[in-house]
Amino acid sequence: MAAHRSGPLKQQNKAHKGGRHRGRGSAQRDGKGRLAPKTLSKKVRKDLSRVDQRHRASQLRKQKKEAVLAEKRQLGSKDGPPHQVLVVPLHDRISLPEAFRLLQDRDTGTVHLNERGSTHSFMLLCPRLKHRWFFTSARPGDLHTVLDMAKVADTILFLLDPLEGWDSTGDYCLSCLFAQGLPTYTLAVQGISSLPPKKQIDARRKLSKAVEKRFPEDKLLLLDTQQEAGMLLRQLANQKQRHLAFRDQRAYLFAHAADFVPSEENDLMGTLKISGYVRGQALNVNSVLHIIGHGDFQMKQIDAPVDPFPLNLRVIRSSKDSGAAMEICSADAVADMEEDLKVLMKADPDRQASLQTEVIPDPMEGEQTWPTEEELSEAHDLLKESSKVVKKVPKGTSSYQAEWILDEDGESGGEGDEYDDIEHENFMEEESQDEGSEEEEEEECETMTIGESVRDDLYDENVDEEAEEKMLEKYKQERLEEMFPDEVDTPRDVAARIRFQKYRGLKSFRTSPWDPKENLPRDYARIFQFQNFINTRRRIFKEIEEEVEGAEVGWYVTLHVSEVPVSVVEHFKRGTPLIAFSLLPHEQKMSVLNMVVSRHPGNTEPVKAKEELIFHCGFRRFRASPLFSQHTAADKHKLQRFLTADTALVVTVYAPITFPPASVLLFKQNSNGMHSLIATGHLLSVDPDRMVIKRVVLSGHPFKIFTKTAVVRYMFFNREDVLWFKPVELRTKWGRRGHIKEPLGTHGHMKCNFDGKLKSQDTVLMNLYKRVFPKWTYDPYVPEPVPWVKSEISSTVPEMDME
């Protein structure tokens, strides 16, 4: 009897593979005591026991706790800068002088008043608490002052009303501060003791419930008595500090004093001496200094005068009477400042950063010479080689005869298409007339005399009709863009091949190639570009972590800034805060900045691309006309004509280089001079190669449909345009794809083939693309806004709901 043999279809199971999941014993048996080279070359990774893991976690917690305590001890101490507190009242009923009176406790410490212009500030020195505070104030209606002083404040003290918390102006101020980035903050309620005792508990409960929406898990402190002010000072001193990345990576200084020395050649320019405490990072004299609102400047030297606000007063004993001691206060220290003045650093011309912001383009750079005869002959031979075609021919056929032999898939020259004889018909629209006349029915009416309202006339006097017409036109354009995105009408007076000569067709917007260096504008010759922006940013931030020579954090210094206009000192004397930031390498140079922003819900007016907007980018403030584009991960990004409210967009603009992270606020200046917040976001990258592509959609309508072929009209209006755009692919609103086969007649009708049968109500579309670039409208000088008025912004910013 023959044995059974399995056929070719017998199931073959795969053998089990242990792979990298082998046990320790099998790995040791296979290795036979040998160690792999990779194990020796890598770092030794030891598996810690449970006790060692707990010990390591305990050490990490201890190190972090010590770092937080060291930061608390340094801020406001004798070796660190004073604890700068910005007091912001969020309601009109808040009394700022009363709050300052409670904080200026002579029993707590020494108070040094500094009233300059409209800004009130004072220094509070408290040796008992081993702390010194510097209190400044800013009203929410003063937009630039609030945002600028919040950039350098260690703590913001918000004063709330016991009944309403904050009004519409205060809510608008909070929106801007949250978008810019809040440092450490504290909430205090003023005036709750003036309420009846029965209503105090109810008011505190309602206020706490309303505050939770913006400040979750934050306690409300009281500021009505001297004792409550002392508790508030202790809370400010012991609070954990929140960090803002854009200021912690740079040295910055809030000016306590400023002096101007005019130059010999020009009285309007000179040397500005700024005195203040160094914060953030060590300040190097060779770096570029940016004064907010005034521009970039170079420093000549850094002096180290005597600290005018020492926490511990100096004691000098007389040589005659050893028991007699004399305390020298801060006023005496200021008088002796010139004697004890010493120069810390002087600028080195070889190492000092340049103020060059733009590249000076060479008009002859990139020019090509006329090709030589050898280059022309090589190109001709290369063209001959590429034009050779391989054909199958019978034996004995000469090269001349082979030219006349057609390929197997060749098409004949004549076209016998049934659609060649289509005649165009002219359709006339006939006006229909109603045959019967409508009978008018008489209704009983009652006449009334209504008096004209005087308020209507007064209201019409304040309405700007021209501005109303422009706004209505913007609303219409935004509505049309939502209904028919990127669709435009083909002009009849200009040929489409001329009107859209800068556009091109793409097989796929996502995958089709597009060279980012192609057809760049002249403005691109003026900007700077990084070979690898991410690596440069990483290298610069790594250098910051290392020790940098210069004035250390907490030192009281005087900066000698050269070539400064006299207007900077005039603004400072009027009460405008003078704030200076030290720039990182390359941050004074111009490039293309891309920022991700989202529409602010309080602003509903349409914002069109290339409108002039006001930017608050990190520590900078400037005006520019940006482009809006989609925020995608592709290499090409479609242009948006309006700032949409539902999605985040990327804003592209020419501006000085800024290394992220940095917050971004976009404002629009209204006709009344006020600045309204329209968008908030952050800095994405500094990349001139980011391509913003504008899309134009030409539409046509099917005239006659025959299965997969249709005659389309109204997309073009002459035969030459049809032949010009013949290679571009077509699509329809219902998802069909096709191409132009040939033109019909001379009026722009064309025969098109599609991948399926068209519907009569479908629309044929053609997508054309063009790369666009922002306009060079950068202006570093922003006009001062009109202070916010509650009635002006109450329509856009809702009141806080206390229910």
Coordinates of N, CA, C and O in Angstrom, one line a residue, residues 141-144 669 673-675 782-788:
G141 N -7.0 102.1 30.3 CA -7.2 102.8 29.1 C -5.9 103.2 28.3 O -6.0 103.4 27.1
D142 N -4.8 103.3 29.0 CA -3.5 103.6 28.4 C -2.9 102.3 27.9 O -2.2 101.6 28.6
L143 N -3.2 102.0 26.6 CA -2.9 100.6 26.1 C -1.4 100.4 26.1 O -0.9 99.3 26.6
H144 N -0.6 101.3 25.5 CA 0.9 101.0 25.3 C 1.6 100.9 26.7 O 2.5 100.1 26.9
Q669 N -6.0 100.3 13.9 CA -6.3 101.7 14.3 C -7.6 102.1 13.7 O -7.7 102.1 12.5
G673 N -8.9 107.0 16.3 CA -7.6 106.9 16.9 C -7.4 105.8 17.9 O -6.3 105.6 18.4
M674 N -8.4 105.1 18.3 CA -8.3 104.0 19.2 C -7.8 102.7 18.5 O -7.9 102.5 17.3
H675 N -7.1 101.9 19.3 CA -6.6 100.6 18.7 C -7.4 99.5 19.2 O -7.6 99.3 20.4
V782 N 5.0 103.6 16.0 CA 3.5 103.5 16.1 C 3.0 104.7 16.8 O 3.5 105.0 17.9
P783 N 2.0 105.3 16.3 CA 1.4 106.5 17.0 C 0.7 106.1 18.3 O 0.2 105.0 18.4
E784 N 0.7 107.0 19.2 CA 0.1 106.8 20.5 C -1.4 106.7 20.3 O -2.0 107.5 19.6
P785 N -2.0 105.6 20.9 CA -3.5 105.5 20.7 C -4.3 106.4 21.6 O -3.8 106.9 22.6
V786 N -5.5 106.7 21.2 CA -6.4 107.5 22.1 C -6.8 106.6 23.2 O -7.1 105.4 23.0
P787 N -6.8 107.1 24.5 CA -7.2 106.2 25.6 C -8.6 105.6 25.4 O -9.5 106.2 24.8
W788 N -8.8 104.4 25.8 CA -10.0 103.7 25.7 C -11.1 104.4 26.4 O -10.9 104.8 27.6

